[in-house]
Amino acid sequence: MIPQTVINTTVISSTPSASHMRVLVHCKSVPRFRSYSSTPLKPHSAPFPARTHNCGVLTAADVGSRVVLTGWLLPERKGGKLLSFYPLQDSFGTTQLVVNHSSDRSSLSDIPTESAVLIEGTVVARPQAARRPGPTGDIDVHVDRHILLNPADANLPFFPLSGRTLPNDELRARFRYLDLRRPSLSSNLRTRSRVSHLVRNSLHELDFTEVETPVLLRSSPEGAREFLVPTRLATAVDEPRFFALPQSPQQPKQLLICSGGVDKYFQIAKCFRDEDGRKDRQPEFTQIDLEMAFVSWGKASESTDGWRIGGGEVRTVVEMLVKKIWKEVLDIQLETTFRVMTYSEAMKRYGSDKPDTRFGLEIVDVTRFLPSDVRSALEAEDQVLECIPVRQSMESELMHAARKCEFSSPVRRVVFTEKNASQWLAGTAGQDDSVNQELGLQAGDVLWTCISPKTPSGGSTLLGQVRLQMSELAQASGRLVLDAQPHFLWITEFPLFTRADGDKEFLAQGRWSSSHHPFTAPMWEDIAAMYAGDIAQASLVAVCGHATLIARSGAGAALRSGLEWDR
C-alpha cells in the first residue's frame, strides 16, 4: 500500500477502456470514477485478519468458500439500484466483488479508487452467460465486510488501468509507484524473475559457480565512458580519488578465472555506462555474464556454418540458455542452431552490426559498374559506391516509405526512369548498363546510393540507417508487418582495434583502442601478422560473437592467455 501523504497530487482523470469493462463485469452500466467529499478518510488502525487468497487464484472450485482478499479497489460499476461491482486488483490478478446495498451495512462507494482495502466475503458462481475468460472469470466474491487499509487521494495524477489515456513518460516516471500497478509492468517484473531463476538453475546444472564481483573498481578502457564515484580517501598530495562503476565485470572475472579458483563463472551483473540514451542503450542495465576456462580456440573442424572464432563451448551454453528461456517463458520453439554472419558481411549487406534480418532491402556494392575514371578515383580513396534498390514489384510495402524517407548528402535518392537508365549510377554517361539487369530495375523503382569506406567500421553505415528508417516508416503506416518469430543471429569477427569514437576520444586521444575490451584475443591466423607489427592486417579482425534480435541479446569473446601478447 502507498502512504496517503505520498499521493496527494493534481488530478488528470480518465476512464478505463470498454474492452476492459467487458472482461470484468456482467452489467450494462458504464464505469465512472467517483466524486468524493472533501472530508479525508482515515486508514484502519486496528488489527485485521491475514488474507486467505490472492486476487488471481479463485476458481469455480472455491464456490461457497469464505475468503479474505486484499488489494486496490478499482472503479465501481452499477448493476441496478441494489448491486454494485468492484474489481479488486493485486499483483497476481483481479477478482470481481459484488456488493448488495440492501444487506451490506457499509458501502464501498465512499472509498476512492486505488485505495488499499481488505475484503471478507463468500465466493459465488457467476451466471453462465456472464462468465469471462481468465483465471477468475467464473466467480465473484460477495462482500460481507470491508476494511479501508489506506485511502488513496481522491485526485490521482492518472489511473494505471486507463491504458488508452496513459500520460507521458515523464509523469509516469514521477509517479512510478502508481505506474507499476499496471498489469503489463507487474507481469514484466514476474517474467524477469522467472528468467533469472531459470538461468541460475540451468547454469548450476552445468557446474557454473555464481560469484558476485566488486562494483567499485579502477577505471579501465571499454566501450563507453564510465561513471565515477568520489571517495573521502585522498592521495599523499591531497588529490581526490575516484572509483569507477563497472561497464561490465571484466576485470574481476578475469582475475577470478586466471586464479584457477573457479573454472566456470556466472553472475547476473549490474553494468553502468555513461552514454547517450538510445532505444538499445541505458546508463544502467543488467546482463547475464559468464566465463569459461580452457575453451577451444580457432575454427572447429566440425564447424560448417562460418563459426571460425573458437569458443564453441560458450556458444553451446548461450544458445541453450536462450532456447530454454524462449520455450519455458514464452512457449516459442527456436531453431536448432542460430545463424552465423561476420561483422564485415553484416555491415556490407545490412549496414549494421546488429542487423534486422526480418525484411529485405539489402545493400549492394555497385562500384564495378561505374565508369572507369570514377571507379579509379574511388579506389584511390579506398571507397565504394553502394545502393539500396527498392523495387515496386518486390517491396511494394516499402515503396511509400522509400519516397518519404529523408536523408542529406552524401546519401542520394534516385527514381529509376527510362531517361536516366544509362546514367543514374554516377550522374554521367559511361556506366555499365548491366547493373540494371543485375538489380532487376524497372521504371519507378527507387534507389538510395552512397559513397562509403571500403572497410566498414562502427555500429552502422549511412545506408544502414536509411534501411532502418524505411522499415520504421513502413511499420508506422501499417504497410509493413514484420515476422513475429525471433531471428537470432551471431555476429562474429569484429575489429580488434578501432580509432576512438566520440564517446572514447577523451581517453584514447586519437590512438587505436580496443573495440570490445583489452582482453579480447585476435584471430588465430593473425598472430604472425601481430608479431610482425603489421597493424593494418592484425587490427582488422577480432574474436567476438554477438547474437542479435534487433537489439543485442548476447555477447562473448575468446580471451588472451599470454602476457607476451599484451606487450
Coordinates of C-alpha atoms in Angstrom, one line a residue:
M1 CA 0.0 0.0 0.0
I2 CA 1.1 3.6 -0.6
P3 CA 1.1 6.2 2.3
Q4 CA -1.6 8.7 1.9
T5 CA 0.7 11.6 2.0
V6 CA 2.7 10.3 -1.0
I7 CA -0.2 10.5 -3.5
N8 CA -1.6 14.0 -2.9
T9 CA -1.4 15.3 -6.4
T10 CA -3.2 17.3 -9.1
V11 CA -5.9 15.5 -11.0
I12 CA -5.7 14.2 -14.5
S13 CA -8.6 11.8 -14.6
S14 CA -9.6 9.3 -17.3
T15 CA -11.8 6.3 -17.8
P16 CA -11.0 2.6 -18.5
S17 CA -11.4 1.1 -21.9
A18 CA -14.6 -0.6 -23.0
S19 CA -12.7 -3.8 -23.6
H20 CA -11.6 -3.9 -20.0
M21 CA -15.2 -3.5 -18.9
R22 CA -16.3 -6.4 -20.9
V23 CA -13.8 -8.7 -19.3
L24 CA -14.6 -7.8 -15.7
V25 CA -18.3 -7.2 -15.3
H26 CA -21.7 -8.6 -16.3
C27 CA -23.7 -5.4 -16.2
K28 CA -24.5 -2.7 -18.8
S29 CA -23.7 0.4 -16.9
V30 CA -20.6 2.5 -17.7
P31 CA -17.9 2.7 -15.0
R32 CA -17.2 6.1 -13.6
F33 CA -14.5 7.4 -11.4
R34 CA -16.4 8.7 -8.4
S35 CA -16.6 12.1 -6.8
Y36 CA -15.9 12.2 -3.0
S37 CA -16.5 14.6 -0.2
S38 CA -13.6 16.8 0.9
T39 CA -13.5 15.1 4.3
P40 CA -10.4 12.9 4.3
L41 CA -10.8 9.2 5.1
K42 CA -8.7 7.7 7.8
P43 CA -6.8 4.4 7.4
H44 CA -7.7 1.4 9.5
S45 CA -5.7 1.4 12.8
A46 CA -6.8 -1.8 14.5
P47 CA -5.9 -5.5 14.0
F48 CA -7.2 -7.2 10.9
P49 CA -7.0 -10.8 9.6
A50 CA -4.5 -12.2 7.1
R51 CA -5.6 -12.8 3.6
T52 CA -6.5 -16.3 2.6
H53 CA -6.0 -16.0 -1.2
N54 CA -4.6 -13.6 -3.8
C55 CA -6.8 -12.0 -6.4
G56 CA -5.7 -14.2 -9.3
V57 CA -6.4 -17.8 -8.0
L58 CA -10.1 -18.2 -7.1
T59 CA -12.0 -20.5 -9.4
A60 CA -15.3 -22.4 -9.6
A61 CA -13.7 -25.0 -7.2
D62 CA -13.8 -22.3 -4.5
V63 CA -17.5 -21.6 -4.7
G64 CA -19.0 -21.4 -1.2
S65 CA -15.7 -20.7 0.5
R66 CA -15.2 -17.8 2.9
V67 CA -12.2 -15.8 1.8
V68 CA -10.2 -12.7 2.9
L69 CA -8.7 -10.7 0.0
T70 CA -6.5 -7.6 -0.1
G71 CA -5.7 -5.3 -2.9
W72 CA -6.5 -2.0 -4.6
L73 CA -10.1 -1.0 -5.3
L74 CA -10.9 -0.2 -9.0
P75 CA -13.9 1.9 -10.3
E76 CA -17.4 0.9 -9.4
R77 CA -19.9 -0.4 -11.9
K78 CA -23.6 -0.2 -11.2
G79 CA -25.7 -3.3 -11.6
G80 CA -29.0 -1.6 -10.7
K81 CA -30.2 0.2 -7.6
L82 CA -29.2 -2.7 -5.2
L83 CA -26.0 -4.1 -6.8
S84 CA -22.5 -2.7 -7.4
F85 CA -19.5 -4.4 -8.9
Y86 CA -15.9 -3.6 -8.0
P87 CA -12.8 -5.1 -9.5
L88 CA -10.2 -5.8 -6.7
Q89 CA -6.6 -6.0 -8.0
D90 CA -3.3 -7.1 -6.6
S91 CA -0.1 -8.1 -8.2
F92 CA -1.4 -11.6 -9.0
G93 CA -4.6 -10.6 -10.8
T94 CA -8.2 -9.3 -10.5
T95 CA -11.3 -10.6 -8.7
Q96 CA -14.7 -9.0 -9.1
L97 CA -16.5 -8.0 -5.9
V98 CA -20.3 -7.8 -5.7
V99 CA -21.9 -5.5 -3.1
N100 CA -25.6 -5.9 -2.3
H101 CA -26.7 -2.5 -0.9
S102 CA -29.7 -4.0 0.8
S103 CA -27.6 -6.2 3.1
D104 CA -24.2 -4.6 3.2
R105 CA -24.1 -2.2 6.2
S106 CA -21.1 -0.2 5.0
S107 CA -20.8 0.7 1.3
L108 CA -17.6 0.7 -0.7
S109 CA -18.9 3.6 -2.7
D110 CA -17.3 6.2 -0.4
I111 CA -13.8 4.8 -0.8
P112 CA -11.6 6.4 -3.5
T113 CA -10.4 4.4 -6.5
E114 CA -7.0 2.8 -6.0
S115 CA -7.3 2.7 -2.2
A116 CA -5.9 -0.4 -0.4
V117 CA -8.7 -2.4 1.2
L118 CA -9.3 -5.8 2.9
I119 CA -12.4 -7.7 1.9
E120 CA -14.2 -10.6 3.7
G121 CA -16.8 -12.4 1.7
T122 CA -18.1 -15.6 0.1
V123 CA -17.1 -17.0 -3.4
V124 CA -20.2 -17.4 -5.6
A125 CA -20.5 -18.7 -9.2
R126 CA -21.3 -16.3 -12.0
P127 CA -24.3 -16.9 -14.2
Q128 CA -23.2 -18.9 -17.2
A129 CA -23.8 -16.0 -19.7
A130 CA -21.8 -13.7 -17.5
R131 CA -18.6 -15.8 -17.4
R132 CA -15.5 -14.5 -19.0
P133 CA -12.1 -15.9 -20.0
G134 CA -9.4 -15.7 -17.4
P135 CA -8.4 -17.2 -14.1
T136 CA -11.2 -15.7 -12.0
G137 CA -13.8 -15.3 -14.8
D138 CA -16.2 -17.9 -13.4
I139 CA -16.7 -16.5 -10.0
D140 CA -17.5 -13.3 -7.9
V141 CA -17.0 -12.6 -4.3
H142 CA -20.0 -11.3 -2.4
V143 CA -18.7 -8.7 0.1
D144 CA -19.8 -9.2 3.7
R145 CA -17.3 -6.8 5.3
H146 CA -14.5 -4.5 4.2
I147 CA -11.7 -2.6 5.9
L148 CA -10.1 0.5 4.5
L149 CA -6.4 -0.2 5.0
N150 CA -5.1 3.0 3.4
P151 CA -7.2 5.6 1.3
A152 CA -5.9 7.0 -1.9
D153 CA -6.2 10.6 -2.7
A154 CA -9.4 11.4 -4.5
N155 CA -7.5 13.2 -7.2
L156 CA -4.8 10.9 -8.6
P157 CA -2.4 12.1 -11.4
F158 CA -3.6 9.1 -13.6
F159 CA -5.3 5.8 -13.2
P160 CA -3.0 2.8 -14.0
L161 CA -5.7 0.7 -15.8
S162 CA -6.6 3.5 -18.2
G163 CA -4.4 2.1 -20.9
R164 CA -5.7 4.3 -23.7
T165 CA -5.2 7.5 -21.9
L166 CA -1.8 6.9 -20.2
P167 CA 0.1 10.2 -19.6
N168 CA 3.5 10.9 -21.0
D169 CA 6.6 9.1 -19.8
E170 CA 7.8 12.0 -17.6
L171 CA 4.6 12.0 -15.5
R172 CA 4.6 8.2 -15.2
A173 CA 8.2 8.2 -14.1
R174 CA 7.4 10.9 -11.5
F175 CA 4.7 8.7 -10.1
R176 CA 6.4 5.4 -10.7
Y177 CA 4.8 3.7 -7.7
L178 CA 1.4 4.2 -9.4
D179 CA 2.6 3.2 -12.9
L180 CA 3.9 -0.1 -11.5
R181 CA 0.4 -1.1 -10.7
R182 CA -0.3 -1.6 -14.4
P183 CA -0.7 -5.3 -15.0
S184 CA 1.7 -5.2 -18.0
L185 CA 4.5 -3.8 -15.9
S186 CA 4.0 -6.2 -12.9
S187 CA 3.9 -9.0 -15.4
N188 CA 7.2 -7.9 -16.8
L189 CA 8.7 -8.0 -13.4
R190 CA 7.5 -11.5 -12.8
T191 CA 8.8 -12.6 -16.2
R192 CA 12.2 -11.2 -15.4
S193 CA 12.2 -13.1 -12.1
R194 CA 11.3 -16.3 -13.9
V195 CA 14.1 -15.8 -16.4
S196 CA 16.7 -15.2 -13.6
H197 CA 15.6 -18.3 -11.8
L198 CA 15.7 -20.4 -15.0
V199 CA 19.2 -19.1 -15.8
R200 CA 20.6 -19.8 -12.4
N201 CA 19.2 -23.4 -12.3
S202 CA 20.4 -24.1 -15.9
L203 CA 23.9 -22.9 -15.2
H204 CA 24.2 -24.6 -11.9
E205 CA 23.3 -27.9 -13.6
L206 CA 26.4 -27.2 -15.9
D207 CA 28.7 -26.7 -12.9
F208 CA 28.9 -23.0 -13.2
T209 CA 29.6 -21.0 -10.0
E210 CA 27.7 -17.8 -9.3
V211 CA 30.1 -15.1 -8.0
E212 CA 29.4 -11.5 -7.1
T213 CA 32.2 -9.3 -8.2
P214 CA 33.1 -5.8 -6.8
V215 CA 31.2 -2.8 -8.0
L216 CA 33.7 -0.1 -7.1
L217 CA 36.7 -0.6 -9.4
R218 CA 39.7 1.0 -11.0
S219 CA 39.0 2.7 -14.3
S220 CA 39.7 0.6 -17.4
P221 CA 39.1 1.3 -21.2
E222 CA 36.0 -0.3 -22.6
G223 CA 33.2 0.7 -24.9
A224 CA 31.9 3.9 -23.3
R225 CA 32.5 6.5 -20.7
E226 CA 32.4 5.4 -17.0
F227 CA 30.5 6.7 -14.1
L228 CA 33.0 8.0 -11.4
V229 CA 32.3 7.7 -7.7
P230 CA 34.2 10.1 -5.4
T231 CA 35.7 8.8 -2.2
R232 CA 36.9 10.6 1.0
L233 CA 40.3 8.9 0.6
A234 CA 43.0 11.1 -0.9
T235 CA 46.5 10.7 -2.2
A236 CA 49.6 11.9 -0.4
V237 CA 49.4 15.2 -2.2
D238 CA 45.8 15.6 -1.2
E239 CA 44.4 14.8 -4.7
P240 CA 40.8 13.4 -4.8
R241 CA 40.3 9.7 -5.6
F242 CA 37.5 8.2 -7.5
F243 CA 36.2 4.7 -8.1
A244 CA 34.7 3.7 -11.5
L245 CA 31.4 1.8 -11.7
P246 CA 31.9 -1.2 -14.0
Q247 CA 30.8 -1.2 -17.6
S248 CA 30.9 -5.0 -17.2
P249 CA 32.6 -7.3 -14.6
Q250 CA 35.5 -7.8 -17.0
Q251 CA 38.4 -7.1 -14.6
P252 CA 37.4 -9.1 -11.6
K253 CA 36.1 -12.1 -13.5
Q254 CA 39.4 -12.3 -15.5
L255 CA 41.3 -12.4 -12.2
L256 CA 38.9 -15.0 -10.9
I257 CA 39.2 -17.3 -13.9
C258 CA 43.0 -16.9 -14.1
S259 CA 43.4 -17.6 -10.4
G260 CA 42.1 -21.2 -11.0
G261 CA 39.7 -20.9 -8.1
V262 CA 36.6 -21.1 -10.4
D263 CA 36.5 -22.9 -13.8
K264 CA 33.1 -21.7 -14.9
Y265 CA 31.7 -18.5 -13.5
F266 CA 28.5 -16.5 -14.0
Q267 CA 26.5 -13.7 -12.4
I268 CA 23.5 -11.6 -13.2
A269 CA 25.5 -8.4 -13.2
K270 CA 24.7 -4.7 -13.0
C271 CA 26.6 -2.6 -15.6
F272 CA 26.9 1.1 -15.8
R273 CA 27.7 3.1 -19.0
D274 CA 27.7 6.9 -19.3
E275 CA 26.2 7.0 -22.8
D276 CA 23.5 9.0 -24.6
G277 CA 20.1 7.4 -24.2
R278 CA 19.0 5.3 -27.2
K279 CA 16.5 2.5 -27.8
D280 CA 19.1 -0.1 -27.2
R281 CA 21.2 1.7 -24.5
Q282 CA 20.6 2.5 -20.9
P283 CA 23.0 4.1 -18.4
E284 CA 22.3 1.2 -16.0
F285 CA 21.4 -2.3 -17.1
T286 CA 21.6 -6.0 -16.1
Q287 CA 23.3 -8.7 -18.1
I288 CA 23.9 -12.4 -17.8
D289 CA 27.7 -12.6 -17.6
L290 CA 29.5 -15.9 -17.8
E291 CA 33.1 -17.1 -18.3
M292 CA 34.6 -20.5 -19.0
A293 CA 38.3 -21.5 -18.7
F294 CA 40.2 -23.6 -21.2
V295 CA 37.8 -23.3 -24.1
S296 CA 38.9 -24.1 -27.6
W297 CA 40.5 -21.5 -29.9
G298 CA 40.4 -21.5 -33.7
K299 CA 38.0 -22.9 -36.2
A300 CA 36.4 -26.2 -35.1
S301 CA 36.9 -29.0 -37.6
E302 CA 33.2 -29.9 -37.5
S303 CA 32.0 -26.3 -38.0
T304 CA 30.2 -25.7 -41.3
D305 CA 28.3 -22.5 -40.6
G306 CA 31.1 -20.0 -40.7
W307 CA 32.0 -20.0 -37.0
R308 CA 35.8 -19.5 -37.0
I309 CA 36.5 -17.8 -33.7
G310 CA 36.7 -20.7 -31.3
G311 CA 34.9 -20.8 -28.0
G312 CA 32.3 -23.2 -29.4
E313 CA 31.6 -24.4 -25.8
V314 CA 30.5 -20.9 -24.9
R315 CA 28.3 -20.7 -28.0
T316 CA 26.6 -24.0 -27.0
V317 CA 25.8 -22.7 -23.5
V318 CA 24.5 -19.4 -24.7
E319 CA 22.2 -21.0 -27.3
M320 CA 21.0 -23.5 -24.8
L321 CA 20.0 -20.7 -22.4
V322 CA 18.3 -18.6 -25.0
K323 CA 16.3 -21.5 -26.3
K324 CA 15.3 -22.6 -22.9
I325 CA 14.1 -19.1 -21.9
W326 CA 12.1 -18.7 -25.1
K327 CA 10.5 -22.1 -24.7
E328 CA 9.7 -22.1 -21.0
V329 CA 8.8 -18.4 -20.6
L330 CA 7.3 -17.5 -24.0
D331 CA 6.4 -21.0 -25.3
I332 CA 8.3 -20.3 -28.5
Q333 CA 10.4 -23.1 -30.0
L334 CA 13.6 -21.6 -31.6
E335 CA 15.6 -23.1 -34.5
T336 CA 18.1 -25.8 -33.7
T337 CA 21.2 -23.6 -34.2
F338 CA 21.5 -19.8 -34.7
R339 CA 22.8 -18.4 -38.0
V340 CA 26.4 -17.0 -38.1
M341 CA 27.5 -13.9 -40.0
T342 CA 30.7 -12.0 -39.8
Y343 CA 30.8 -8.3 -38.9
S344 CA 32.1 -7.4 -42.3
E345 CA 29.3 -9.2 -44.1
A346 CA 26.6 -7.7 -41.8
M347 CA 27.9 -4.2 -42.3
K348 CA 28.2 -4.6 -46.1
R349 CA 24.8 -6.3 -46.6
Y350 CA 22.7 -4.5 -43.9
G351 CA 24.8 -1.5 -42.8
S352 CA 24.6 -2.6 -39.1
D353 CA 26.5 -4.7 -36.7
K354 CA 23.1 -5.9 -35.3
P355 CA 21.1 -6.3 -38.5
D356 CA 17.4 -6.7 -38.6
T357 CA 17.1 -9.7 -41.0
R358 CA 13.3 -9.8 -40.9
F359 CA 12.9 -7.8 -44.0
G360 CA 14.9 -7.4 -47.3
L361 CA 16.4 -4.2 -48.7
E362 CA 20.0 -5.5 -48.7
I363 CA 22.8 -3.1 -49.6
V364 CA 24.6 -3.8 -52.9
D365 CA 28.1 -2.7 -53.9
V366 CA 27.8 -1.4 -57.4
T367 CA 31.3 0.1 -57.7
R368 CA 32.3 -2.3 -60.6
F369 CA 29.6 -0.8 -62.8
L370 CA 30.9 2.7 -62.6
P371 CA 32.8 4.5 -65.5
S372 CA 36.4 3.6 -65.2
D373 CA 37.6 7.1 -64.2
V374 CA 35.1 7.4 -61.4
R375 CA 35.9 3.8 -60.2
S376 CA 39.6 4.6 -60.2
A377 CA 39.0 7.8 -58.2
L378 CA 37.0 5.9 -55.6
E379 CA 39.6 3.1 -55.3
A380 CA 42.3 5.6 -54.8
E381 CA 40.4 6.9 -51.7
D382 CA 39.6 3.3 -50.6
Q383 CA 35.9 3.9 -51.1
V384 CA 33.0 2.1 -52.8
L385 CA 29.6 3.1 -54.2
E386 CA 26.7 1.2 -52.5
C387 CA 23.0 1.3 -53.2
I388 CA 19.7 0.0 -51.8
P389 CA 17.2 -0.8 -54.6
V390 CA 13.5 -0.6 -53.6
R391 CA 11.6 -2.4 -56.3
Q392 CA 7.9 -1.7 -56.8
S393 CA 7.3 -5.4 -57.7
M394 CA 9.2 -6.9 -54.8
E395 CA 9.0 -4.3 -52.0
S396 CA 5.7 -2.6 -52.5
E397 CA 5.1 -2.3 -48.8
L398 CA 8.3 -0.3 -48.5
M399 CA 7.9 1.9 -51.6
H400 CA 5.8 4.5 -49.8
A401 CA 8.5 4.7 -47.1
A402 CA 11.3 5.0 -49.7
R403 CA 9.6 8.1 -51.1
K404 CA 9.0 9.7 -47.7
C405 CA 12.4 8.9 -46.2
E406 CA 14.7 11.9 -45.9
F407 CA 18.5 11.9 -45.8
S408 CA 21.0 14.6 -46.7
S409 CA 24.3 14.3 -48.6
P410 CA 26.2 12.1 -49.2
V411 CA 23.1 9.9 -49.4
R412 CA 21.3 10.3 -52.7
R413 CA 17.8 9.1 -53.7
V414 CA 17.2 8.4 -57.4
V415 CA 13.9 7.3 -59.1
F416 CA 14.8 5.0 -61.9
T417 CA 13.3 6.0 -65.3
E418 CA 13.9 5.3 -69.0
K419 CA 15.6 8.7 -69.3
N420 CA 18.2 8.1 -66.6
A421 CA 18.7 4.4 -67.2
S422 CA 22.2 4.9 -68.5
Q423 CA 23.5 7.4 -66.0
W424 CA 21.6 7.1 -62.7
L425 CA 24.7 5.4 -61.1
A426 CA 27.1 8.3 -61.4
G427 CA 25.1 11.1 -62.9
T428 CA 27.1 10.9 -66.1
A429 CA 27.2 8.5 -69.1
G430 CA 29.5 5.6 -69.2
Q431 CA 28.2 3.3 -66.6
D432 CA 27.9 -0.5 -67.3
D433 CA 24.2 -0.9 -68.1
S434 CA 24.2 -4.5 -67.0
V435 CA 23.7 -3.1 -63.5
N436 CA 20.1 -2.5 -64.4
Q437 CA 19.6 -6.2 -65.3
E438 CA 21.5 -7.4 -62.2
L439 CA 19.4 -5.3 -59.9
G440 CA 16.2 -6.1 -61.8
L441 CA 15.3 -2.4 -62.1
Q442 CA 12.1 -1.1 -63.7
A443 CA 10.7 2.4 -64.2
G444 CA 9.5 3.8 -60.9
D445 CA 11.9 1.9 -58.7
V446 CA 13.7 4.0 -56.0
L447 CA 17.4 3.7 -55.4
W448 CA 19.3 5.0 -52.5
T449 CA 23.1 5.5 -53.2
C450 CA 26.0 6.5 -51.0
I451 CA 29.8 6.6 -51.3
S452 CA 31.1 4.6 -48.3
P453 CA 34.5 3.5 -46.9
K454 CA 35.6 0.2 -48.4
T455 CA 36.3 -1.2 -44.9
P456 CA 33.2 -0.5 -42.7
S457 CA 33.6 0.5 -39.1
G458 CA 31.5 1.4 -36.1
G459 CA 28.0 0.2 -35.5
S460 CA 26.2 1.3 -38.6
T461 CA 26.6 3.0 -42.0
L462 CA 24.5 5.7 -43.6
L463 CA 22.7 3.3 -45.9
G464 CA 22.1 1.0 -42.9
Q465 CA 20.4 4.0 -41.2
V466 CA 18.3 4.6 -44.3
R467 CA 17.3 1.0 -44.4
L468 CA 16.0 1.1 -40.8
Q469 CA 14.3 4.4 -41.3
M470 CA 12.3 3.0 -44.2
S471 CA 11.3 0.0 -42.2
E472 CA 10.2 2.1 -39.3
L473 CA 8.1 4.4 -41.6
A474 CA 6.5 1.4 -43.3
Q475 CA 5.7 -0.2 -39.9
A476 CA 4.2 3.0 -38.5
S477 CA 1.9 3.4 -41.6
G478 CA 0.8 -0.2 -41.3
R479 CA 2.3 -1.2 -44.7
L480 CA 4.9 -3.5 -43.2
V481 CA 4.3 -6.2 -40.6
L482 CA 7.5 -7.9 -39.5
D483 CA 7.7 -11.6 -38.7
A484 CA 6.9 -12.1 -35.0
Q485 CA 9.2 -15.2 -34.9
P486 CA 12.6 -14.2 -33.4
H487 CA 15.5 -14.1 -35.8
F488 CA 18.6 -14.8 -33.8
L489 CA 22.0 -14.2 -35.4
W490 CA 25.6 -14.5 -34.2
I491 CA 27.8 -11.7 -35.5
T492 CA 31.5 -12.6 -35.3
E493 CA 35.0 -11.4 -36.2
F494 CA 34.6 -7.8 -35.0
P495 CA 37.6 -5.4 -35.5
L496 CA 40.2 -5.9 -32.8
F497 CA 41.2 -2.2 -32.7
T498 CA 39.4 0.9 -33.9
R499 CA 40.1 4.6 -33.8
A500 CA 38.3 6.1 -30.8
D501 CA 34.8 7.4 -31.4
G502 CA 33.3 10.4 -29.8
D503 CA 32.5 8.6 -26.6
K504 CA 36.1 7.5 -26.0
E505 CA 38.1 10.2 -27.7
F506 CA 38.9 11.9 -24.4
L507 CA 40.5 8.7 -23.2
A508 CA 42.2 7.5 -26.4
Q509 CA 43.3 10.9 -27.8
G510 CA 43.2 9.6 -31.3
R511 CA 45.1 6.4 -30.7
W512 CA 44.0 2.9 -31.6
S513 CA 41.8 1.4 -28.8
S514 CA 40.2 -1.9 -28.1
S515 CA 36.9 -2.3 -29.9
H516 CA 35.5 -4.6 -27.3
H517 CA 37.8 -4.7 -24.3
P518 CA 41.6 -5.1 -23.8
F519 CA 41.4 -8.9 -23.1
T520 CA 39.9 -9.9 -26.4
A521 CA 42.1 -12.4 -28.4
P522 CA 43.0 -11.8 -32.1
M523 CA 42.1 -14.3 -34.8
W524 CA 44.4 -17.3 -34.6
E525 CA 45.6 -16.8 -38.2
D526 CA 46.6 -13.2 -37.5
I527 CA 49.1 -14.0 -34.7
A528 CA 52.0 -13.9 -37.2
A529 CA 51.0 -10.5 -38.5
M530 CA 50.7 -9.2 -34.9
Y531 CA 54.2 -10.3 -34.0
A532 CA 55.5 -8.8 -37.3
G533 CA 53.9 -5.4 -36.3
D534 CA 51.6 -5.4 -39.3
I535 CA 48.8 -3.3 -37.7
A536 CA 46.9 -3.0 -40.9
Q537 CA 46.4 -6.7 -41.0
A538 CA 46.2 -7.6 -37.4
S539 CA 43.7 -4.9 -36.4
L540 CA 41.1 -5.9 -39.0
V541 CA 39.5 -8.8 -37.1
A542 CA 38.9 -9.9 -33.5
V543 CA 37.3 -12.8 -31.7
C544 CA 33.9 -11.6 -30.6
G545 CA 30.5 -13.2 -31.0
H546 CA 27.2 -11.4 -30.8
A547 CA 23.6 -12.7 -31.1
T548 CA 21.2 -10.1 -32.2
L549 CA 17.4 -9.7 -32.4
I550 CA 17.1 -6.1 -33.3
A551 CA 19.0 -5.3 -30.1
R552 CA 21.9 -7.4 -28.9
S553 CA 20.8 -10.4 -26.9
G554 CA 24.2 -12.0 -26.0
A555 CA 27.9 -11.4 -26.5
G556 CA 31.1 -13.3 -26.0
A557 CA 34.8 -13.3 -26.8
A558 CA 37.7 -15.7 -26.7
L559 CA 40.3 -14.1 -24.4
R560 CA 44.1 -13.9 -24.4
S561 CA 46.0 -16.1 -22.1
G562 CA 49.6 -14.8 -22.5
L563 CA 51.3 -11.7 -21.1
E564 CA 53.6 -11.5 -24.2
W565 CA 50.5 -10.8 -26.4
D566 CA 49.7 -7.9 -24.2
R567 CA 53.1 -6.4 -24.7

